[in-house]
CSV table of C-alpha atoms and ligand atoms in Angstrom, one decimal:
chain,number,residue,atom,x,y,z
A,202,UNK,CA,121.8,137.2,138.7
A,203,UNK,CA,119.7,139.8,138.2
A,204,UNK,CA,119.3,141.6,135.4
A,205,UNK,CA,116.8,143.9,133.7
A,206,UNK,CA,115.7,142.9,129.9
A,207,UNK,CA,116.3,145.4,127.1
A,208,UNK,CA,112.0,146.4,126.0
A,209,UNK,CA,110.7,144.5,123.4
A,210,UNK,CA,111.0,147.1,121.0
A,211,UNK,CA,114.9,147.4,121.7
A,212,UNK,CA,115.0,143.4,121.1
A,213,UNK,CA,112.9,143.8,117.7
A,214,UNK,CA,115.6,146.4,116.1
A,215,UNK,CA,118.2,144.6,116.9
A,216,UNK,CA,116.5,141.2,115.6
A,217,UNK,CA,115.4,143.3,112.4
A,218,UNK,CA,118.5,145.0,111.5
A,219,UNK,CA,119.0,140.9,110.0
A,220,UNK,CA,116.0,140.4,108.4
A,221,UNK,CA,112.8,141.7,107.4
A,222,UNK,CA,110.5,138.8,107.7
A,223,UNK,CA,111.3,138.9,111.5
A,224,UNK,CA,109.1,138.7,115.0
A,225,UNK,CA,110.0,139.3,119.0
A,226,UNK,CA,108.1,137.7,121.2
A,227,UNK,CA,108.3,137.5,125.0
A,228,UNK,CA,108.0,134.0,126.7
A,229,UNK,CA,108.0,134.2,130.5
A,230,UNK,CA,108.6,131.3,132.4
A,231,UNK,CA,106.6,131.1,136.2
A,232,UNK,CA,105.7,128.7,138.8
A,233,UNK,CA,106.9,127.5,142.3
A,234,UNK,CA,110.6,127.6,143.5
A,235,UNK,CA,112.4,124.3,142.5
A,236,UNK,CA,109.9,123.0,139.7
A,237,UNK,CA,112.7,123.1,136.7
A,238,UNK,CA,112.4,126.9,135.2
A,239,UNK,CA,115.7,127.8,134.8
A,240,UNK,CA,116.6,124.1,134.1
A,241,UNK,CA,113.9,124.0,131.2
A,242,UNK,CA,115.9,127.6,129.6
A,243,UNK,CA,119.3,126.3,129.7
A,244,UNK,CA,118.1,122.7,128.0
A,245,UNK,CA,116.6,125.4,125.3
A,246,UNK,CA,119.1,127.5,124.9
A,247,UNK,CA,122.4,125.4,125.6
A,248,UNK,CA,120.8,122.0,125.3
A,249,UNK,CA,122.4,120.9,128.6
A,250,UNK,CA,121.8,120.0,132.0
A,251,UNK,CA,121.8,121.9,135.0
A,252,UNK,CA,122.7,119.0,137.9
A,253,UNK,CA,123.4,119.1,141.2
A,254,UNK,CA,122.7,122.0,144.0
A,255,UNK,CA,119.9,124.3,143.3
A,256,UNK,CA,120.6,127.8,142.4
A,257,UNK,CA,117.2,129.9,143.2
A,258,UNK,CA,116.6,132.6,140.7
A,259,UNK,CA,116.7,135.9,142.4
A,260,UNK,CA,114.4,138.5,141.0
A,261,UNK,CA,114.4,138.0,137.0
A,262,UNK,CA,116.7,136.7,134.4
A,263,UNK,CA,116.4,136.9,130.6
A,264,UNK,CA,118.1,134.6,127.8
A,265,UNK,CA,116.8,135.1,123.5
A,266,UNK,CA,116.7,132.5,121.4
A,267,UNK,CA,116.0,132.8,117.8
A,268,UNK,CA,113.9,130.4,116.1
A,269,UNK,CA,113.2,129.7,112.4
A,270,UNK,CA,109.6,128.9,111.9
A,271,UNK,CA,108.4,128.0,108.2
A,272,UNK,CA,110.8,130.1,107.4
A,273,UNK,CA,110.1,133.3,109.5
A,274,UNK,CA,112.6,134.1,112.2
A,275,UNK,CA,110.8,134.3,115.6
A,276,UNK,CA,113.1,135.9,118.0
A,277,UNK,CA,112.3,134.8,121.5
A,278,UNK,CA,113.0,136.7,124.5
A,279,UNK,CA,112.5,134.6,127.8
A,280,UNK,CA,112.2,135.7,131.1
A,281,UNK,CA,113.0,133.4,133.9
A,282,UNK,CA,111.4,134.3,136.9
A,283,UNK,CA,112.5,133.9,140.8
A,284,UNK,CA,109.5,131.4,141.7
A,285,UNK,CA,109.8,132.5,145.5
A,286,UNK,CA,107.4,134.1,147.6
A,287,UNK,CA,109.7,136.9,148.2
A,288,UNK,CA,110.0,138.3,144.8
A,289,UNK,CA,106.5,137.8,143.4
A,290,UNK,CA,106.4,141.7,143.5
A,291,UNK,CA,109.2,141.7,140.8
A,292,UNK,CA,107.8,139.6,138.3
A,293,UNK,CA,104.2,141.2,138.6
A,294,UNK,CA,105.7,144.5,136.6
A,295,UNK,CA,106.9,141.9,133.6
A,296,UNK,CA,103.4,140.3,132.9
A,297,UNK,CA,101.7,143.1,131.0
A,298,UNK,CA,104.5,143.1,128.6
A,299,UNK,CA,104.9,138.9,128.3
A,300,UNK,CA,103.3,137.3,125.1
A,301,UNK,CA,103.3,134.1,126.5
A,302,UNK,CA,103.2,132.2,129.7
A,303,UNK,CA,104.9,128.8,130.7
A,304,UNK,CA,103.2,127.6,133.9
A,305,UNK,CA,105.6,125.4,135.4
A,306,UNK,CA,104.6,122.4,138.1
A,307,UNK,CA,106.7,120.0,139.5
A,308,UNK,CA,105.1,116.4,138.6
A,309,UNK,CA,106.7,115.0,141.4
A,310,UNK,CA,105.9,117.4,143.7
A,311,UNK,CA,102.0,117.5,144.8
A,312,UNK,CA,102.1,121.2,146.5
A,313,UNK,CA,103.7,122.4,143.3
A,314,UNK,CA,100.6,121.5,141.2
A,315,UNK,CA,97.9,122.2,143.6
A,316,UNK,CA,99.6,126.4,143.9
A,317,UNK,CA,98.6,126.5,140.1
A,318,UNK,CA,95.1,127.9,140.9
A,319,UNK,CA,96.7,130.2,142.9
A,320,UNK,CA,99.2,131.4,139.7
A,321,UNK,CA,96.2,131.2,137.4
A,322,UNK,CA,94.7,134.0,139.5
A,323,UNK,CA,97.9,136.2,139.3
A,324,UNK,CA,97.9,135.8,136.1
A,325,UNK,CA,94.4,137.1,135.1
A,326,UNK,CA,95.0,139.8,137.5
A,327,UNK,CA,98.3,140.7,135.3
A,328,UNK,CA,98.3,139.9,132.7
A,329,UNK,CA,97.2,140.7,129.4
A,330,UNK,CA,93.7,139.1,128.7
A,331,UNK,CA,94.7,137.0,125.2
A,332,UNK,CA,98.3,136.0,126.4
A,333,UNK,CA,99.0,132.9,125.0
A,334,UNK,CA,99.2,130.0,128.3
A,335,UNK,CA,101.0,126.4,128.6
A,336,UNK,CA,100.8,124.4,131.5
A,337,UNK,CA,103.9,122.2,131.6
A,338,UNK,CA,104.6,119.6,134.0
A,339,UNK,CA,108.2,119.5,134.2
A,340,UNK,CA,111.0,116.7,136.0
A,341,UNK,CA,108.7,114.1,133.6
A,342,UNK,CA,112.1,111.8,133.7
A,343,UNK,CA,110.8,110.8,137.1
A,344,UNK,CA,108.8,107.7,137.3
A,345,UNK,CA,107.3,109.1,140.7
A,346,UNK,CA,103.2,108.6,140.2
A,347,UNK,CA,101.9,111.8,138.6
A,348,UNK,CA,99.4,114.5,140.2
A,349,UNK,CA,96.1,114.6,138.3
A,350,UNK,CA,96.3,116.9,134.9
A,351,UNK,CA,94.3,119.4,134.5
A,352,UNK,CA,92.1,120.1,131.2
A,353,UNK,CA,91.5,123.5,130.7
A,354,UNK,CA,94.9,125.0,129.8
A,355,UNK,CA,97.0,123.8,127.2
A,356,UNK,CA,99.2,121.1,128.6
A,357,UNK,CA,102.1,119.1,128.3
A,358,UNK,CA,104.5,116.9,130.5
A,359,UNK,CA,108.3,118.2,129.8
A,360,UNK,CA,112.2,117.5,131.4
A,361,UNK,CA,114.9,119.4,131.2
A,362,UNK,CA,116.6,116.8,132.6
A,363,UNK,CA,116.0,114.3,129.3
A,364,UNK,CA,115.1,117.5,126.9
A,365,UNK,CA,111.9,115.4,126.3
A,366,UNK,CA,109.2,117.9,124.6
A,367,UNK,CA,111.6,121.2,125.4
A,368,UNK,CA,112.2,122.1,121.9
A,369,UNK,CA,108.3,121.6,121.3
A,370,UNK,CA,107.3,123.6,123.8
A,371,UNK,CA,108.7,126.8,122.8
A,372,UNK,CA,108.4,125.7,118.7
A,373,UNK,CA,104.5,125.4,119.4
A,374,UNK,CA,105.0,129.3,121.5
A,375,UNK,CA,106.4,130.6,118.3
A,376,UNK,CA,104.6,129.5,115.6
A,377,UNK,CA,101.4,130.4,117.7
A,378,UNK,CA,102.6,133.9,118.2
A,379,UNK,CA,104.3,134.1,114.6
A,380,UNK,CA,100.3,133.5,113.4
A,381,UNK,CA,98.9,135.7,115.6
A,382,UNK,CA,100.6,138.4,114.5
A,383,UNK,CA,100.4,137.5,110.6
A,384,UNK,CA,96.6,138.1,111.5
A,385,UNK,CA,95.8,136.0,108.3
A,386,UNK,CA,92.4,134.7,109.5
A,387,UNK,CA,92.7,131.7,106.8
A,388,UNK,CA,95.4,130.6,108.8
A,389,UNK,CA,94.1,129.4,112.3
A,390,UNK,CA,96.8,127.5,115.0
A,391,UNK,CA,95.9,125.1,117.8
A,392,UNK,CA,98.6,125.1,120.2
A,393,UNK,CA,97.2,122.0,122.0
A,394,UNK,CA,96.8,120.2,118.9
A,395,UNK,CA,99.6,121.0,117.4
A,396,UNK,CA,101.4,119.8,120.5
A,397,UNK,CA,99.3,116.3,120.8
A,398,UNK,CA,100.3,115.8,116.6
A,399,UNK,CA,104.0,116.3,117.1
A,400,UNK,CA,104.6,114.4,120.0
A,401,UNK,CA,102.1,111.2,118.7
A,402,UNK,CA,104.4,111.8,116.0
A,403,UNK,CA,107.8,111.7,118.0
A,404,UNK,CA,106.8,108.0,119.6
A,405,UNK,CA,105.3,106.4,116.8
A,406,UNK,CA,107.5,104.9,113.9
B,800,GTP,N1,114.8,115.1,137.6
B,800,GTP,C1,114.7,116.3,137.2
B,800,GTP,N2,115.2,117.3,137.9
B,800,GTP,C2,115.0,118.6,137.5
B,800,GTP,C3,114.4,118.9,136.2
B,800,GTP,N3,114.4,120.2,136.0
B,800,GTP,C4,115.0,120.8,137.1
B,800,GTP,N4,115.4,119.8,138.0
B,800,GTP,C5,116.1,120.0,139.3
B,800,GTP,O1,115.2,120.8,140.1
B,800,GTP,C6,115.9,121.7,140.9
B,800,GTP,C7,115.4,123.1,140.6
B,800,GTP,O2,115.6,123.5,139.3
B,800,GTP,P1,115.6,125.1,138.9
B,800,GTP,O3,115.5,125.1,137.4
B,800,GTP,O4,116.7,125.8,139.5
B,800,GTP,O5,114.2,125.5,139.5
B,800,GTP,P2,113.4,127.0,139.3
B,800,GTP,O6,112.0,126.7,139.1
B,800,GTP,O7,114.2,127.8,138.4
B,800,GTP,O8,113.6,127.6,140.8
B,800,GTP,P3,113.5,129.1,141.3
B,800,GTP,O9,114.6,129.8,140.6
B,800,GTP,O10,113.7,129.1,142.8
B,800,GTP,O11,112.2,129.7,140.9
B,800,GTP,C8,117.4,121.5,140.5
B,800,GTP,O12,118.0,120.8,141.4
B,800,GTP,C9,117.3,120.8,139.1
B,800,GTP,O13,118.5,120.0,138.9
B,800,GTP,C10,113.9,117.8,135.4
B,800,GTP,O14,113.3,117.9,134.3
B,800,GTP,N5,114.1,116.5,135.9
């Protein structure tokens, strides 16, 4: 479907009307057609998963979550985008107003992984300069060999077929963004560390 998000600010008052320790964010999800973003919001949001035939996105769709982090509530508006050609035009005008970024690739799927230069471009060109980026290589249920990682983005391997690292994904979004705009400089957040802790954590013990 195709539907236009309410603005930020519009999301906020209605997220603050509950509570006054309270943040928005916006969490866009991109990458190629097919690599799992829509899949990856409905294992969020509903905690299920979305088998058998393939329903492309067409233009933009948009789901909230909210999410209690140390005790702040963090409400997450995500934006699922159409990851065909056709309506890259579409999702150019939501970038400037996106907080953060999921970069999806397929980790079975070579061509999928080697377009992310390619979506790394649009996104500087987009953007806004200190968004805050993930790289997530998704379908990670798959024992098909995996395409080389890359380094210089924040990274993690996720399914939304298994849920493996879902909830993670967006908790380490939020509490990033729920610092950043607590601007308390004592404070400081490493999304890539915080990510490597948590999931050493989940397969130890
Ligand atoms: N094995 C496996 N399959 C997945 C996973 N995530 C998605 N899929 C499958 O991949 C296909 C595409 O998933 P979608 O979530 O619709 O892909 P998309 O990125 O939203 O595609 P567009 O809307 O065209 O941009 C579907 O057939 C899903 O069932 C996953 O984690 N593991």
């Amino acid at each position: 479907s195709r539907l236009t998000p309410p603005s930020a600010q519009a999301a906020e008052a209605e997220c603050c009307q509950h509570s006054n320790s309270c943040r928005t964010a916006a969490v866009m999800l991109v990458g190629d057609s097919g690599v799992g973003k829509t899949c990856l919001l409905v294992r969020f949001k509903d905690g299920a998963f979305l088998a058998g035939s393939f329903i492309s996105t067409v233009g933009i769709d948009f789901r909230n979550k909210v999410m209690n982090i140390d005790g702040v509530k963090v409400k997450l508006q995500i934006w699922d985008t159409a990851g065909q050609e056709r309506f890259r035009s579409v999702t150019h005008a939501y970038y400037r107003d996106a907080h953060a970024l999921l970069l999806l690739y397929d980790v079975t799927n070579r061509a999928s992984f080697d377009n992310i230069q390619a979506w790394l471009s649009e996104i500087h060109e987009y953007a806004q300069q200190d968004v805050v980026l993930m790289l997530l290589g998704n379908k990670a249920d798959s024992s098909h060999e995996r395409v080389v990682k890359r380094e210089d983005v924040p990274f993690m391997e996720t399914s939304a077929r298994s849920g493996l690292n879902v909830e993670l994904v967006f908790t380490a979004v939020a509490k990033e963004l729920k610092h950043r705009s607590m601007k308390d400089p004592s404070e400081t957040f490493k999304l890539q560390e915080y990510v490597n802790k948590e999931m050493r954590g989940a397969s130890c013990c």
